PDB file of C-alpha atoms in Angstrom:
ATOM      1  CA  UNK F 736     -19.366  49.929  22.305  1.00  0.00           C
ATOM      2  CA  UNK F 737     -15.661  49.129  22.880  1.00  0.00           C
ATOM      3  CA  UNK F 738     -13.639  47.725  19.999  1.00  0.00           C
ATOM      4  CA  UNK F 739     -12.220  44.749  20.764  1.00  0.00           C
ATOM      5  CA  UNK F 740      -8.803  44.183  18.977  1.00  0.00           C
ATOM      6  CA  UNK F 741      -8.504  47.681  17.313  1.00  0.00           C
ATOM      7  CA  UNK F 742      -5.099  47.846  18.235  1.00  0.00           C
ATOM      8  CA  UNK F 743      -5.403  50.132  21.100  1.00  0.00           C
ATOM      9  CA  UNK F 744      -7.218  47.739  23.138  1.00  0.00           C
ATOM     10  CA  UNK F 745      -6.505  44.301  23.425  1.00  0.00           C
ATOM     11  CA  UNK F 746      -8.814  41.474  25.371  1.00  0.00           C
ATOM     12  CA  UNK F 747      -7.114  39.007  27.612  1.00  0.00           C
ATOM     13  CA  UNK F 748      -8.822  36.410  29.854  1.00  0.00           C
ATOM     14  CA  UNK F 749      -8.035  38.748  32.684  1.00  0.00           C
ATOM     15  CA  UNK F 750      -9.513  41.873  31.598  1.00  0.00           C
ATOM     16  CA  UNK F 751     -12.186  40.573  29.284  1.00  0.00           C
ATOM     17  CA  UNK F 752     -15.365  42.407  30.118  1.00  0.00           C
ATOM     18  CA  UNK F 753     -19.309  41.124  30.114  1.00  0.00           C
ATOM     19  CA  UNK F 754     -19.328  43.444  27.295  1.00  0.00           C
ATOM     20  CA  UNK F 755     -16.361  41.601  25.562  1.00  0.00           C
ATOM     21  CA  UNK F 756     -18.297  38.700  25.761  1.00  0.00           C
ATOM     22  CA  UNK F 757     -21.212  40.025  24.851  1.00  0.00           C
ATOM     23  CA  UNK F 758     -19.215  41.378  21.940  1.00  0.00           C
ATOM     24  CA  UNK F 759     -17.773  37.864  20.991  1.00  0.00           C
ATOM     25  CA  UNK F 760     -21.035  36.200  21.121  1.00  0.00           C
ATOM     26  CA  UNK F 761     -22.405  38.998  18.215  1.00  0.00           C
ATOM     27  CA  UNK F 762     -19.352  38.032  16.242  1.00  0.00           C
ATOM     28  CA  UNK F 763     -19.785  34.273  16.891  1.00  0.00           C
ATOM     29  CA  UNK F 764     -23.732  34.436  16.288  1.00  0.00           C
ATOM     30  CA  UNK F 765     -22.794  36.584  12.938  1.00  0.00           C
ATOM     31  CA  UNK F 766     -20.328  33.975  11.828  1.00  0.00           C
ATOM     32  CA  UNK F 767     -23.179  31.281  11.881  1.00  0.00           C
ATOM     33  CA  UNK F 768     -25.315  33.031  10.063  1.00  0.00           C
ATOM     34  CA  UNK F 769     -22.871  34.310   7.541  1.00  0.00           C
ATOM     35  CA  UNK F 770     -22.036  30.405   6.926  1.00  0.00           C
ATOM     36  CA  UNK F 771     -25.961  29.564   7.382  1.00  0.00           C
ATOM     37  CA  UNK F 772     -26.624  31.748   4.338  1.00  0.00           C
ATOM     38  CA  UNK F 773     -24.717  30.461   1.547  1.00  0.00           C
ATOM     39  CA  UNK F 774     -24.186  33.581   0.196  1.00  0.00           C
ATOM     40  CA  UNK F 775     -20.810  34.323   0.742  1.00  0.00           C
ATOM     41  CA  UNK F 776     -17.993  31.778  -0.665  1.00  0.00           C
ATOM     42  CA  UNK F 777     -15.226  32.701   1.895  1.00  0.00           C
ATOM     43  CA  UNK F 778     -15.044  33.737   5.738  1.00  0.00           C
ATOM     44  CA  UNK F 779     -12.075  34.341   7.290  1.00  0.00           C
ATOM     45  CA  UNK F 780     -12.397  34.466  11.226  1.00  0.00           C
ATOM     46  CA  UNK F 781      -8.850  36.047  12.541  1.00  0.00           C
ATOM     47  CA  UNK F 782      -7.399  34.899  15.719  1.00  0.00           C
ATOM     48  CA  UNK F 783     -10.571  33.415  16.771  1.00  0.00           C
ATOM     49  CA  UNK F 784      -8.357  30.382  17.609  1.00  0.00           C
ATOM     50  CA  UNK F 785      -6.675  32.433  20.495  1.00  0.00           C
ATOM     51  CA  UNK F 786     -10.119  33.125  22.181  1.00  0.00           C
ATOM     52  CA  UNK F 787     -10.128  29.593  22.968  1.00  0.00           C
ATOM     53  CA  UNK F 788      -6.884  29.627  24.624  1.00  0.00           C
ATOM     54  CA  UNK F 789      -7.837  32.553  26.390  1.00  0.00           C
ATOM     55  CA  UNK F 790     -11.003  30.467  27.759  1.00  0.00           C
ATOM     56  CA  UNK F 791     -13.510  33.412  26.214  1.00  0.00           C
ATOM     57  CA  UNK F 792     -14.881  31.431  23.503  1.00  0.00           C
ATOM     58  CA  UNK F 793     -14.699  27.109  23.987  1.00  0.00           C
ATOM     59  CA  UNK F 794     -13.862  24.280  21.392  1.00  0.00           C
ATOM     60  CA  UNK F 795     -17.896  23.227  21.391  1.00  0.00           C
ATOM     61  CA  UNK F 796     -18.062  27.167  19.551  1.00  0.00           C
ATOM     62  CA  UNK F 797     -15.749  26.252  17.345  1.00  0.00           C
ATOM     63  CA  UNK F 798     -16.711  23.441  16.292  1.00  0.00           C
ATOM     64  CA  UNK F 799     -20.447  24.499  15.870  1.00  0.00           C
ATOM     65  CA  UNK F 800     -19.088  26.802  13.302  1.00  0.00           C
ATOM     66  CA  UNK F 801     -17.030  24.174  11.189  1.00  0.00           C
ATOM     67  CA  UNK F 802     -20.132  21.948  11.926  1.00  0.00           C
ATOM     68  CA  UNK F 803     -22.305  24.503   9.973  1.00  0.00           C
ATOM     69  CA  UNK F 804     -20.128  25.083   7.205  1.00  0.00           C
ATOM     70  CA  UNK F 805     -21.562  24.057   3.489  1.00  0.00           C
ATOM     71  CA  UNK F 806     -19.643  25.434   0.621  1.00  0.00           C
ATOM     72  CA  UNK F 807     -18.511  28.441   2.315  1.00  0.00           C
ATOM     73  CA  UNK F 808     -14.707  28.535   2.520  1.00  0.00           C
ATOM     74  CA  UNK F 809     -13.717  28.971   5.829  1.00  0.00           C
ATOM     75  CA  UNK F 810     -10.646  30.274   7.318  1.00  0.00           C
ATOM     76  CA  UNK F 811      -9.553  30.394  10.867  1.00  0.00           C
ATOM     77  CA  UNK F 812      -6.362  32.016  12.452  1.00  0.00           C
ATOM     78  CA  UNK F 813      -4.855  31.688  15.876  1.00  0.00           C
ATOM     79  CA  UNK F 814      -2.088  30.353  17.557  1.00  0.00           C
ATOM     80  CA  UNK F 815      -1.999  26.531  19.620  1.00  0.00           C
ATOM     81  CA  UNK F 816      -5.118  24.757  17.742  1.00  0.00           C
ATOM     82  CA  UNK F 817      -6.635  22.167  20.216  1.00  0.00           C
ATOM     83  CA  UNK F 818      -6.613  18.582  18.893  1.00  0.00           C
ATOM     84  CA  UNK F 819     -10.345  18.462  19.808  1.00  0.00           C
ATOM     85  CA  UNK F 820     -10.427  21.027  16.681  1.00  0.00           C
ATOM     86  CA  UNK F 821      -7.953  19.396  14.448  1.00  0.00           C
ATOM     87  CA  UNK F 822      -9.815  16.600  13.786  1.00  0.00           C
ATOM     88  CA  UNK F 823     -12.351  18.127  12.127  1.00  0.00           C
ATOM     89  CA  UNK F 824     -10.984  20.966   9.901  1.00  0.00           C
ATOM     90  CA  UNK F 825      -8.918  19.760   6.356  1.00  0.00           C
ATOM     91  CA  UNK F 826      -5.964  21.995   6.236  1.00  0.00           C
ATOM     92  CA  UNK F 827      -4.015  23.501   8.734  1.00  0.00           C
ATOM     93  CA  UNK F 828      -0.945  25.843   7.834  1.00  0.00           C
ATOM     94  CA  UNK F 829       1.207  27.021  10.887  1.00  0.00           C
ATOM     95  CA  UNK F 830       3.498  29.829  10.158  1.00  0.00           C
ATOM     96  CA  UNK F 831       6.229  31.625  12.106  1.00  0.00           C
ATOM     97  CA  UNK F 832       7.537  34.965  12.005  1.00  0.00           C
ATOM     98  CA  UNK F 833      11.330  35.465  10.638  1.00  0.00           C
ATOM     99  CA  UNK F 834      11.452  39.124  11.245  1.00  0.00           C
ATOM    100  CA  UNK F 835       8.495  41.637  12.614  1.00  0.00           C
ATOM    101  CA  UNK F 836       8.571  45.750  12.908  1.00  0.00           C
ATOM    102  CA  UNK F 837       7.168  44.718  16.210  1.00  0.00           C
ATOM    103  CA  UNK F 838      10.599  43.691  17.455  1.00  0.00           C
ATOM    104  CA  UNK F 839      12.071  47.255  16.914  1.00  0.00           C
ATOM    105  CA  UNK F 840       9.270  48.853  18.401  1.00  0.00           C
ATOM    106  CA  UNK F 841       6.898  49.693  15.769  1.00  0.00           C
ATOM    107  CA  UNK F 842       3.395  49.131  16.899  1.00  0.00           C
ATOM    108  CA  UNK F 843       0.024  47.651  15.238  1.00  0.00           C
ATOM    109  CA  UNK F 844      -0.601  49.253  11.904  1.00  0.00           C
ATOM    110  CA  UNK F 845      -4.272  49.773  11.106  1.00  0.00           C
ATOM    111  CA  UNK F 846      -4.567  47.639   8.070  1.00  0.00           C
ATOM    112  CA  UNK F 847      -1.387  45.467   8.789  1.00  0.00           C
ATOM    113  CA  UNK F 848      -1.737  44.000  11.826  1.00  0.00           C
ATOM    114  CA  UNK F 849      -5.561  44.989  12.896  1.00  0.00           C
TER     115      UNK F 849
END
């Protein structure tokens, strides 16, 4: 199965396979369940905010999850939140980068950046 977001391969709405999708829907289905449970007191879902600007995952998705949630902290990263989703979440931090390794050519670091 390929890994989506490892840092070598990276999923954009043009090249995002049926088994990306099928991919996201595990992860999204997981997500539920891991809120579902109760048993966990913190998820943190990274860039799953960008999969709705890339049209691969929709705001209804999203907002199932944060629907779901009971005492489960839950934390959700991305760039460009829709106001459809802002509505219903309580915080929302937005942070910029100053300076990144990125800019003089270092790439992804397993650990740092995936």
């Amino acid at each position: 199965m390929k890994c989506v977001g490892c840092g070598e391969c990276f999923v954009s709405s043009e090249n995002c396979t049926d088994e990306d999708k099928k991919v996201f829907d595990m992860g999204l289905k997981r997500a539920m369940k891991f809120l579902e449970s109760e048993e966990y007191f913190l998820l943190v879902l990274d860039e799953i905010l960008d999969l709705v600007q890339l049209k691969i995952l929709s705001v209804g998705e999203i907002k199932s999850l944060i629907s779901i949630k009971t005492n489960t902290e839950l934390i959700m990263t991305g760039h460009d939140v829709p106001d459809e989703i802002t509505e219903d979440v309580d915080l929302i931090t937005e942070m910029k980068s100053v300076k990144h390794p990125f800019e003089k050519g270092i790439e992804a670091r397993r650990g740092i950046e995936f």
